mmCIF file of C-alpha atoms and ligand atoms in Angstrom:
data_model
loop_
_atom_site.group_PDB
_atom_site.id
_atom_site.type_symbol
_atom_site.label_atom_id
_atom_site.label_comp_id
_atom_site.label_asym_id
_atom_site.label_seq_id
_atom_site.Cartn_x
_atom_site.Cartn_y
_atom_site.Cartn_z
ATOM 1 C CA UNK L 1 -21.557 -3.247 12.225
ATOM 2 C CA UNK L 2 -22.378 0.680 12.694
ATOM 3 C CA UNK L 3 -20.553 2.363 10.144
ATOM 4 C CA UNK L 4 -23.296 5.193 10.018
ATOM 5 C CA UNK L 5 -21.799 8.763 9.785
ATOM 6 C CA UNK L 6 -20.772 9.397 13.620
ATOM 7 C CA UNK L 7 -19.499 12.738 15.615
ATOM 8 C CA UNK L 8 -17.076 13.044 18.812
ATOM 9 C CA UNK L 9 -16.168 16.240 20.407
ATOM 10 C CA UNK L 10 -13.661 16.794 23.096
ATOM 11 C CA UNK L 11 -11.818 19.732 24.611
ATOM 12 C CA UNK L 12 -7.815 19.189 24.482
ATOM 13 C CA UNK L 13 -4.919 21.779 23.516
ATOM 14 C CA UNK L 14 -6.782 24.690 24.816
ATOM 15 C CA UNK L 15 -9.810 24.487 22.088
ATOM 16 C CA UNK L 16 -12.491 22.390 20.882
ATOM 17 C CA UNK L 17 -11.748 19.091 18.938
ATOM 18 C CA UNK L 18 -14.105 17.678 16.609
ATOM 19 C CA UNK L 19 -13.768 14.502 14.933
ATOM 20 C CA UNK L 20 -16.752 12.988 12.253
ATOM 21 C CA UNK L 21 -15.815 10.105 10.596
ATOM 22 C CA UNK L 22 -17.977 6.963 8.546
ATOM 23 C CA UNK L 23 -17.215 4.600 11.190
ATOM 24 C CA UNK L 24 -18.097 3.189 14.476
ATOM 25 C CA UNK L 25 -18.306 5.159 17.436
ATOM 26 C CA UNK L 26 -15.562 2.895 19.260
ATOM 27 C CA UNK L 27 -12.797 3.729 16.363
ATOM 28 C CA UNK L 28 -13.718 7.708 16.784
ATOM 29 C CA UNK L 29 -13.948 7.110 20.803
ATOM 30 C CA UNK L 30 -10.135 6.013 20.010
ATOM 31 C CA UNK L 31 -8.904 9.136 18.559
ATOM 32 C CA UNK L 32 -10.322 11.000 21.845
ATOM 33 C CA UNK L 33 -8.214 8.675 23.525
ATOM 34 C CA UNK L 34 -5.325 9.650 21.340
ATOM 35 C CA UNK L 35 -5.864 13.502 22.062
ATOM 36 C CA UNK L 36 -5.403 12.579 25.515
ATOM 37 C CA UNK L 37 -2.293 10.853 25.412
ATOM 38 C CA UNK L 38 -1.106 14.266 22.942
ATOM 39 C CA UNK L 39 -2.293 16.334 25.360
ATOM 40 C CA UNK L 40 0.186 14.313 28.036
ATOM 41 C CA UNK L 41 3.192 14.645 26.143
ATOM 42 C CA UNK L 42 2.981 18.336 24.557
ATOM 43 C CA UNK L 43 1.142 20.356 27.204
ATOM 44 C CA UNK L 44 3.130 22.925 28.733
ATOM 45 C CA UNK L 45 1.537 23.003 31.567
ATOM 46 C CA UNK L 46 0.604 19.167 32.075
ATOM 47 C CA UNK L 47 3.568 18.110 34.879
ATOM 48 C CA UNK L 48 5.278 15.239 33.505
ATOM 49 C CA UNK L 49 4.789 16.172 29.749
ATOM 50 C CA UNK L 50 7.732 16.058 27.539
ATOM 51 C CA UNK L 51 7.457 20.191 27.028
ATOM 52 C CA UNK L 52 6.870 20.301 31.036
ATOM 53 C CA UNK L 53 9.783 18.107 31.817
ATOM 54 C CA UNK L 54 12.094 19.738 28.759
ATOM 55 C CA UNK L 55 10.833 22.753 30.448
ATOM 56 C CA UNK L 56 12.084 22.274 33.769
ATOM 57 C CA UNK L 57 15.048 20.422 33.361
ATOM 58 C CA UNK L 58 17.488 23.106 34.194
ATOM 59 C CA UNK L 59 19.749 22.244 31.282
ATOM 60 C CA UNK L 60 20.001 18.815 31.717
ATOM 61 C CA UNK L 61 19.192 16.273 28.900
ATOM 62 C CA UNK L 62 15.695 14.919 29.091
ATOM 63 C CA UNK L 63 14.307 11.555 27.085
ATOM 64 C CA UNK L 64 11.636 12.057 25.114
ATOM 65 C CA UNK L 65 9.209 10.131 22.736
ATOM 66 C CA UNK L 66 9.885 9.994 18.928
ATOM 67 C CA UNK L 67 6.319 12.381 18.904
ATOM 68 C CA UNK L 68 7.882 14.899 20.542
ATOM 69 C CA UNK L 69 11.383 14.611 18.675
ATOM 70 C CA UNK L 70 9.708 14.969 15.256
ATOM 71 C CA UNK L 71 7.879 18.180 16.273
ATOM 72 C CA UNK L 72 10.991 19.764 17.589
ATOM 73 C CA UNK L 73 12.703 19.156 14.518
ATOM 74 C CA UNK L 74 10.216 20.451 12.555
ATOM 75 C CA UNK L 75 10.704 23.459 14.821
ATOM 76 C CA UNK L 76 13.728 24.049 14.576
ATOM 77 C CA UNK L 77 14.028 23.741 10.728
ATOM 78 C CA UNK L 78 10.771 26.626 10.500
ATOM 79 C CA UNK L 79 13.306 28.532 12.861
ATOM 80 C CA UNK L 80 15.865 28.859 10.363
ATOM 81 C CA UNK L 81 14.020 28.976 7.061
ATOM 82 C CA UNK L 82 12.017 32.085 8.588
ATOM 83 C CA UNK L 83 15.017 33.838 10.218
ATOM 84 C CA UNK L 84 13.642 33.204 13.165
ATOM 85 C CA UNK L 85 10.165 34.633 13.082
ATOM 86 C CA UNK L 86 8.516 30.989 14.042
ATOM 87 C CA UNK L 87 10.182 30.628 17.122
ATOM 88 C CA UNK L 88 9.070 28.032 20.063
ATOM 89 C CA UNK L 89 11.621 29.071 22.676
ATOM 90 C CA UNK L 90 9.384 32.243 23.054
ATOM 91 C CA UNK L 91 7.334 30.032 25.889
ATOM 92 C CA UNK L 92 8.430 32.711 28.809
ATOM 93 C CA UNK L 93 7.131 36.100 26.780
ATOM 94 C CA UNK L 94 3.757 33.503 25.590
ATOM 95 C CA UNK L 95 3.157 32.722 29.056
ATOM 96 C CA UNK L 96 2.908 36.503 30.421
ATOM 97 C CA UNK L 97 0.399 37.166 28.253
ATOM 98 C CA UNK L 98 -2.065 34.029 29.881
ATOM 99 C CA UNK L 99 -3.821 34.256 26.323
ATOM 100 C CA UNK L 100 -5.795 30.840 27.950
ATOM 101 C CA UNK L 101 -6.776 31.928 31.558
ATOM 102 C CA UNK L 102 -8.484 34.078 32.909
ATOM 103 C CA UNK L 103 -5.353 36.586 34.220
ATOM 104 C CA UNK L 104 -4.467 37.773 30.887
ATOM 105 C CA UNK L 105 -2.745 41.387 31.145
ATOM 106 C CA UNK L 106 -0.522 43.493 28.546
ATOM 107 C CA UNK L 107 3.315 42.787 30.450
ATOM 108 C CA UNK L 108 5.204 45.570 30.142
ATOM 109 C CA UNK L 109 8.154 46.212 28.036
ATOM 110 C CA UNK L 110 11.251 45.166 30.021
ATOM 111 C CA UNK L 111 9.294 41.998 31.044
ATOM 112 C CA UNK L 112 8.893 41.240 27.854
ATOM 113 C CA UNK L 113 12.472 41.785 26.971
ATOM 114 C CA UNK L 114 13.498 39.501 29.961
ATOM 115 C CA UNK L 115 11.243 37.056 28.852
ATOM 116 C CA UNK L 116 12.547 36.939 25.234
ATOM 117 C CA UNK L 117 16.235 36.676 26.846
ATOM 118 C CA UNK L 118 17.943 33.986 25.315
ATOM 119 C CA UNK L 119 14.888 32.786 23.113
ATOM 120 C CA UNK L 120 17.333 31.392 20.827
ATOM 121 C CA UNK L 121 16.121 28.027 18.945
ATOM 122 C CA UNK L 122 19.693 27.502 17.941
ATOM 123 C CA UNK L 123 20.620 26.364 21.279
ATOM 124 C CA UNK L 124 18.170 23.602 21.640
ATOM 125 C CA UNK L 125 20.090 20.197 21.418
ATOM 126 C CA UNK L 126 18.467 17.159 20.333
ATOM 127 C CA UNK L 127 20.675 13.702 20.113
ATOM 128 C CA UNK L 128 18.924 10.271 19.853
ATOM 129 C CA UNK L 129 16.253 9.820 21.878
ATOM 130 C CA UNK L 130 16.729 12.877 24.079
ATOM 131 C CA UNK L 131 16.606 16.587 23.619
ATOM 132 C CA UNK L 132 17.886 19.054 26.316
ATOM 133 C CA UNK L 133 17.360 23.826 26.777
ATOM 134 C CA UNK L 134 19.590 25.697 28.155
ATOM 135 C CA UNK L 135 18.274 26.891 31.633
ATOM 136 C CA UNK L 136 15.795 29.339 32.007
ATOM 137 C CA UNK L 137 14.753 28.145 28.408
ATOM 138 C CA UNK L 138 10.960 27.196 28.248
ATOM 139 C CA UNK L 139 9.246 26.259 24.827
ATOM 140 C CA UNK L 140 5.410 26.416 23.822
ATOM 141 C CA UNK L 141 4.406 23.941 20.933
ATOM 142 C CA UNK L 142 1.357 25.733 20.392
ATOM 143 C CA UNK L 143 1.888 26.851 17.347
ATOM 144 C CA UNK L 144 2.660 23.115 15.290
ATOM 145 C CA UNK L 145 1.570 20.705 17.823
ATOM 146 C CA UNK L 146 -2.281 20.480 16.681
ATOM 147 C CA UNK L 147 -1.524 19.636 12.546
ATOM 148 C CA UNK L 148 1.285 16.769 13.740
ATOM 149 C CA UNK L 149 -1.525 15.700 15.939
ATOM 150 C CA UNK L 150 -4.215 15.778 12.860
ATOM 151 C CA UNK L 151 -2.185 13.535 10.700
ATOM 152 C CA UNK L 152 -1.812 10.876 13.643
ATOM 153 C CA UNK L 153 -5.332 10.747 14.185
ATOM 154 C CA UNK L 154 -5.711 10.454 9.906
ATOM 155 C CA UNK L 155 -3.335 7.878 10.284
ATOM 156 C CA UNK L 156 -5.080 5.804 12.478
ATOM 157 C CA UNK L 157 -8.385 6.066 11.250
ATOM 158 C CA UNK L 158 -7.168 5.064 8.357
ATOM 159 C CA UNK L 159 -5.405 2.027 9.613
ATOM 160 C CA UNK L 160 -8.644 1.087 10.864
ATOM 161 C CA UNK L 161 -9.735 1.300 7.299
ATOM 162 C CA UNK L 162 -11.928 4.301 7.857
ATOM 163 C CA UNK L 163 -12.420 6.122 4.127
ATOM 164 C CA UNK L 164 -14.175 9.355 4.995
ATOM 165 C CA UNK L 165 -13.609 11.635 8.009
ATOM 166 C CA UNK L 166 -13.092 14.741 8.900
ATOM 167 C CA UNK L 167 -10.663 15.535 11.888
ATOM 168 C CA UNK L 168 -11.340 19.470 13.253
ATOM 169 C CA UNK L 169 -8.539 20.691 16.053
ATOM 170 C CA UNK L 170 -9.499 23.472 16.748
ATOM 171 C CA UNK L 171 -9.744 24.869 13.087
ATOM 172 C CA UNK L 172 -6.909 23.018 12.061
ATOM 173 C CA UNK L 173 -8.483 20.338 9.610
ATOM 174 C CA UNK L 174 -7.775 17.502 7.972
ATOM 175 C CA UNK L 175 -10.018 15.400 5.669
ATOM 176 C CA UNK L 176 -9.722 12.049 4.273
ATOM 177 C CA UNK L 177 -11.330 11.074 1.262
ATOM 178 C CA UNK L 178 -14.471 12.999 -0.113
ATOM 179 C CA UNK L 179 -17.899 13.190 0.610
ATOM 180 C CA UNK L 180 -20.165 9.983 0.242
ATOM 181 C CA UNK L 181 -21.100 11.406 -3.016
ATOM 182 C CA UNK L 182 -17.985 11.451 -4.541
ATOM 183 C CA UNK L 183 -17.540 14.933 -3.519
ATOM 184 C CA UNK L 184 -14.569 16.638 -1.999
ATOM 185 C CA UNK L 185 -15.426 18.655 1.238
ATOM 186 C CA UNK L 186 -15.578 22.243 1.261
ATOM 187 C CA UNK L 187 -14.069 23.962 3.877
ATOM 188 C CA UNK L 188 -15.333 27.262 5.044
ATOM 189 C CA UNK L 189 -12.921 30.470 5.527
ATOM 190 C CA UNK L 190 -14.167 32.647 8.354
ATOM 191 C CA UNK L 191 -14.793 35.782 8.768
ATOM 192 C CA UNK L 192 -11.097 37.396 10.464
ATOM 193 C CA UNK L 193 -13.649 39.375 12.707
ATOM 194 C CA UNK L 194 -14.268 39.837 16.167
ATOM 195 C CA UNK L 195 -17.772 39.767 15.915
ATOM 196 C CA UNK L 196 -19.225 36.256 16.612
ATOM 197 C CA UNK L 197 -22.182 36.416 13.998
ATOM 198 C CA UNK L 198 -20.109 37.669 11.174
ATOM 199 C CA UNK L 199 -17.433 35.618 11.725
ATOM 200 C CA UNK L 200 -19.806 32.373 11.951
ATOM 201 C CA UNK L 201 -20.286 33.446 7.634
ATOM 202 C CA UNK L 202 -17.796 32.111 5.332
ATOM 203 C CA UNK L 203 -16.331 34.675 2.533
ATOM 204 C CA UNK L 204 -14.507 31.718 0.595
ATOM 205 C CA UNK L 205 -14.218 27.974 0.380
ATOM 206 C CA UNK L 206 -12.036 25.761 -0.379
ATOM 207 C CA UNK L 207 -12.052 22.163 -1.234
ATOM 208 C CA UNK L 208 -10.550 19.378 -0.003
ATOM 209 C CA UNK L 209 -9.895 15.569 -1.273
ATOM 210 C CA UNK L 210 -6.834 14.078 1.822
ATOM 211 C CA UNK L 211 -5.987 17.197 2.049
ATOM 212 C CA UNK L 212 -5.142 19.791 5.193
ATOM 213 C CA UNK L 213 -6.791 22.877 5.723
ATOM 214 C CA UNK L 214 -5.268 25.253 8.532
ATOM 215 C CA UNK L 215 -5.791 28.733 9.630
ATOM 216 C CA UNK L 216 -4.236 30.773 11.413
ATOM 217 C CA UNK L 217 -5.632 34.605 12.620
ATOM 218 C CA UNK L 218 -5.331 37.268 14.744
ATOM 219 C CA UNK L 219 -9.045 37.606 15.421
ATOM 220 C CA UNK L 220 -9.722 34.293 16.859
ATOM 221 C CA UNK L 221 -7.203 34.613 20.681
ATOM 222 C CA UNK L 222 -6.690 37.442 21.958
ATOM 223 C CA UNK L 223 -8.357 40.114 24.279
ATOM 224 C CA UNK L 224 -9.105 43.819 24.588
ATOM 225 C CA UNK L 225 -7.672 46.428 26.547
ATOM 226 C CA UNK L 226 -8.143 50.100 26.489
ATOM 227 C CA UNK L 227 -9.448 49.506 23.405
ATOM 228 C CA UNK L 228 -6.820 47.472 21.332
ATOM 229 C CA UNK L 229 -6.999 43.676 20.437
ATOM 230 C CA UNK L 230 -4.160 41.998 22.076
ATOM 231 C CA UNK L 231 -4.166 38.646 20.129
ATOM 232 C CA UNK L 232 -1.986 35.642 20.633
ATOM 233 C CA UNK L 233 0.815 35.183 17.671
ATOM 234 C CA UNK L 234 3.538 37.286 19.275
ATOM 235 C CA UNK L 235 6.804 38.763 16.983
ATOM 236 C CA UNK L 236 9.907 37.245 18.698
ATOM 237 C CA UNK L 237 11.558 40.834 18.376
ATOM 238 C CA UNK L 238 9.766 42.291 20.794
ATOM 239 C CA UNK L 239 6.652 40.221 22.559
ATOM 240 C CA UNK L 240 4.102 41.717 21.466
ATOM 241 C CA UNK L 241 1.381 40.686 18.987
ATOM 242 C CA UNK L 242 2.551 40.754 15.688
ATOM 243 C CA UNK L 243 1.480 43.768 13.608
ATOM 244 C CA UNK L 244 1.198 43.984 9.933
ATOM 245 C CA UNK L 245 -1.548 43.967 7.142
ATOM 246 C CA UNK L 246 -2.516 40.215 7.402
ATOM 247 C CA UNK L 247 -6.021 39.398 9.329
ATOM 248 C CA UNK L 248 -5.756 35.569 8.666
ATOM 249 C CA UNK L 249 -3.515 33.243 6.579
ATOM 250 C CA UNK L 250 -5.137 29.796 5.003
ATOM 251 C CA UNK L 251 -2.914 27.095 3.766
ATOM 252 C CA UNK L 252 -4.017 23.836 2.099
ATOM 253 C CA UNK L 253 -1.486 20.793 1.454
ATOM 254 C CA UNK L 254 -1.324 17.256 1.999
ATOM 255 C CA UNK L 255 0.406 16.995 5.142
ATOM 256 C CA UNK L 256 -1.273 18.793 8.515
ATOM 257 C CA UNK L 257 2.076 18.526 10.761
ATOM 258 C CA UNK L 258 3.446 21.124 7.109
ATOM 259 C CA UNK L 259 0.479 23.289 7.089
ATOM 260 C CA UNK L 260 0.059 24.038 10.598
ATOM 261 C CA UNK L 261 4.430 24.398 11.429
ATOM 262 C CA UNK L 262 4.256 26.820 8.189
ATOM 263 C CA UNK L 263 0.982 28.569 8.642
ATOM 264 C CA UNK L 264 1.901 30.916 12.150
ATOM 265 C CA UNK L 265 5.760 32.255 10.571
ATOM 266 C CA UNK L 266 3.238 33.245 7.215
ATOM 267 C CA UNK L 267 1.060 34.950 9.153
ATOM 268 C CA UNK L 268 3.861 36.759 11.178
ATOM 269 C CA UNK L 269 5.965 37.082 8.157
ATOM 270 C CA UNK L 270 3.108 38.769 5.817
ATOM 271 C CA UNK L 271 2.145 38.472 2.471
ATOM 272 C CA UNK L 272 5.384 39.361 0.517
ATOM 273 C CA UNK L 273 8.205 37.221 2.296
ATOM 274 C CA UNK L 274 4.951 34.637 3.289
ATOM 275 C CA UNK L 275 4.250 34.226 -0.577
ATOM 276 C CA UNK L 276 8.051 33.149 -1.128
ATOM 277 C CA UNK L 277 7.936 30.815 2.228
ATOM 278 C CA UNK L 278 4.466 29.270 0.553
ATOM 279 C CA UNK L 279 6.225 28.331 -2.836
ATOM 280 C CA UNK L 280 9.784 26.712 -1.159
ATOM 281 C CA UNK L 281 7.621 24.344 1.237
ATOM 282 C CA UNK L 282 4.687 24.027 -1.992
ATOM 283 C CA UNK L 283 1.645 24.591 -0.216
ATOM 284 C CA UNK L 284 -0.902 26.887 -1.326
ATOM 285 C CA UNK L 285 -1.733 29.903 0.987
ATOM 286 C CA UNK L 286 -5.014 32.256 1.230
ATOM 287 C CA UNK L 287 -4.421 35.567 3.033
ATOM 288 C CA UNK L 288 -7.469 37.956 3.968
ATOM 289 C CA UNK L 289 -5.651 40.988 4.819
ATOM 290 C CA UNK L 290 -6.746 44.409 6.763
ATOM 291 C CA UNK L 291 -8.103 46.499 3.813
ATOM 292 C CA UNK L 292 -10.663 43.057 2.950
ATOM 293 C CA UNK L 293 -7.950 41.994 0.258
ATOM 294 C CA UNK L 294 -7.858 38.455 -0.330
ATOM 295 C CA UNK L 295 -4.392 37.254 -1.869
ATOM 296 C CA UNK L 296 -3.306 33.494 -2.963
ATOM 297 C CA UNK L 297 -0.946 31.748 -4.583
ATOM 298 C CA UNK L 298 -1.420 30.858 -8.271
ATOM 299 C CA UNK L 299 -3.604 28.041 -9.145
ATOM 300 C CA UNK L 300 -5.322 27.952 -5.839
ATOM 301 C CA UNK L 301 -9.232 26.862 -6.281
ATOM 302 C CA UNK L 302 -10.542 29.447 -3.978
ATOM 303 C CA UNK L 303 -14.503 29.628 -4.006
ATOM 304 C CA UNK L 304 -15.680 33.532 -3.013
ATOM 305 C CA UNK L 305 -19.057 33.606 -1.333
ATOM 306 C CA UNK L 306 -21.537 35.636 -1.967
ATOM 307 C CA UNK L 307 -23.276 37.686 0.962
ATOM 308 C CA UNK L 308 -26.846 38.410 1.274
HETATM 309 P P1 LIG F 1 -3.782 28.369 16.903
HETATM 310 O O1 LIG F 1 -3.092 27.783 18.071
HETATM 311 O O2 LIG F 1 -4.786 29.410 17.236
HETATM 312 O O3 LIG F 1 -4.306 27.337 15.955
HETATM 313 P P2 LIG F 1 -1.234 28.978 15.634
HETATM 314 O O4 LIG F 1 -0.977 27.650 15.014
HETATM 315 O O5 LIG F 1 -0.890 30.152 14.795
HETATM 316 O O6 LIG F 1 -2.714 29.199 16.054
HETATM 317 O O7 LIG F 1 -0.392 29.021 16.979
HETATM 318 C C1 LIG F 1 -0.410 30.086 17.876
HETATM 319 C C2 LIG F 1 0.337 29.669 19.127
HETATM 320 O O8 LIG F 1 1.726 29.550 18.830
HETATM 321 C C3 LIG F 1 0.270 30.673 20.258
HETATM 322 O O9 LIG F 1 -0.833 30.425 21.089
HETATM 323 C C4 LIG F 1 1.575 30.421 20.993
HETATM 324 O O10 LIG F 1 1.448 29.291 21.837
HETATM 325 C C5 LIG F 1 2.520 30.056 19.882
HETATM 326 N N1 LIG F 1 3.237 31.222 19.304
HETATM 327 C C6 LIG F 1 2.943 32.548 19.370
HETATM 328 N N2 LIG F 1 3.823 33.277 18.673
HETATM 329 C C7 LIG F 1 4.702 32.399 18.137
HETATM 330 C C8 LIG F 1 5.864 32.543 17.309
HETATM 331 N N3 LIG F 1 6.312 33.726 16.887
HETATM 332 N N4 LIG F 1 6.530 31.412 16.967
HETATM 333 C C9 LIG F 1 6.117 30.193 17.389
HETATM 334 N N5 LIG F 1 5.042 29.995 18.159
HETATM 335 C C10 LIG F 1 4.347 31.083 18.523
HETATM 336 MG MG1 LIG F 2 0.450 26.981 13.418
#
């Protein structure tokens, strides 16, 4: 049987997905497949997804698969533990921005504000099997979808007994198992730059045994205009791109669906509230903020790399 070390890329959730694994290339072939049927249910723009059919149900209830369920919940708990700062019924004020076509454009303020009308997480039902908005209501997963994703794919690879791999959505990563040598991976930090060569360097590493590595930045989507960076993480107050002193926010823990739900409200939230959110959910966290500081929870095993 080929169980050499094999590679599959493929382009879901508005980025590139890589997937290495010690396996066949059928098995990893599979988790493309998987993407797929991700893609199907959480796109917002896919008709027929659960988000597009949540999203267009003009306040009626809507049935929708345990996935989907799950990843609301999750939601909807981030909603509340960060007062609101990780919130998915922003879709409306997301989707003036087109951050992933070509049309993207600064909306003005009162569009904004229209958008952001009734953004209110606390009036998204869920009961059984179903979930229903209010009208008007859209939601955008895109901030938690990818790390639930991650651990799906780790799960089946590892039903299919698979020991090493390395699953890469888009920057969110998950690993399972070490390196053939006994190892654990080391995961490269970026660069929080806009410029490409610098930002292909890493400044810090850090390792990982079945563990989940996700970032989350203001560097990486986004677009200028009149000379400011208009990036994609947006503060439900007001719509626009949230503005503090963090450049990136790492956070490594077991679980993928944790780290990626909890890694956008840290970056929006900062370092000092972030730090407290980090230790009630127990993951560690890695910010690189604006003025090249680099803070992190206690403990954490962070690797600096030299330049040069
Ligand atoms: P990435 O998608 O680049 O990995 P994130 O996990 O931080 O990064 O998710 C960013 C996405 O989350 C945005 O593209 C948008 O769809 C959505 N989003 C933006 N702002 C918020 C917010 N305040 N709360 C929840 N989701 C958000
Ligand atoms: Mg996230």
């Amino acid at each position: 049987m080929d169980t050499m070390w094999n590679t599959v890329t493929g382009q879901y959730f508005n980025t590139v997905n890589t997937i290495s694994a010690e396996c066949g290339r059928d098995i990893l072939e599979s988790t493309l497949v998987l993407c797929e049927c991700f893609e199907g249910l959480l796109s917002k723009t896919r008709e027929g997804s659960d988000v597009w059919r949540l999203n267009h149900a003009q306040g009626e209830w809507v049935l929708i698969s345990a996935h989907t369920q799950r990843i609301l919940s999750m939601a909807l708990t981030m909603y509340e533990t960060t007062n609101g700062a990780f919130n998915i019924a922003m879709g409306k004020a997301v989707n003036l921005w087109h951050f992933n076509d070509k049309k993207q454009r600064v909306p003005g303020r009162e569009e904004l504000r229209r958008a952001l009308a009734g953004a209110d997480c606390g009036r998204i039902e869920q009961k059984g099997d179903s979930a229903r908005l209010p009208a008007g209501m859209e939601i955008d997963l895109g901030g938690i979808a990818k790390g639930y994703i991650a651990d799906e794919i780790g799960a089946y690879l590892r039903e299919c007994g698979v020991r090493r791999a390395v699953i890469n959505l888009g920057g969110n990563i998950l690993t399972i198992g070490s390196k053939a040598d006994g190892t654990p991976w080391q995961i490269g930090l970026q660069y929080p730059v806009g410029d490409r060569a610098k930002r292909e360097k890493y400044w810090g590493l850090l390792h990982s045994r079945d563990n989940s590595i996700v970032t989350s930045g203001c560097y990486e989507r986004g677009f200028w205009r009149d000379g400011t960076w208009y990036h994609h993480i947006l503060d439900p107050r007001s719509g626009m791109p949230v503005q503090n002193r963090v450049l990136s926010v790492t956070v490594r823990t077991k679980d993928s669906f944790l780290a990626d739900a909890v890694t956008t409200p840290l970056l929006i939230l900062g370092e000092r509230e972030g730090m407290e959110l980090a230790e009630r959910y127990g993951v560690e966290v890695v910010y690189y903020l604006k003025n090249n500081e680099i803070v992190y929870t206690r403990g954490t095993e962070l690797m600096l790399v030299r330049e040069g």
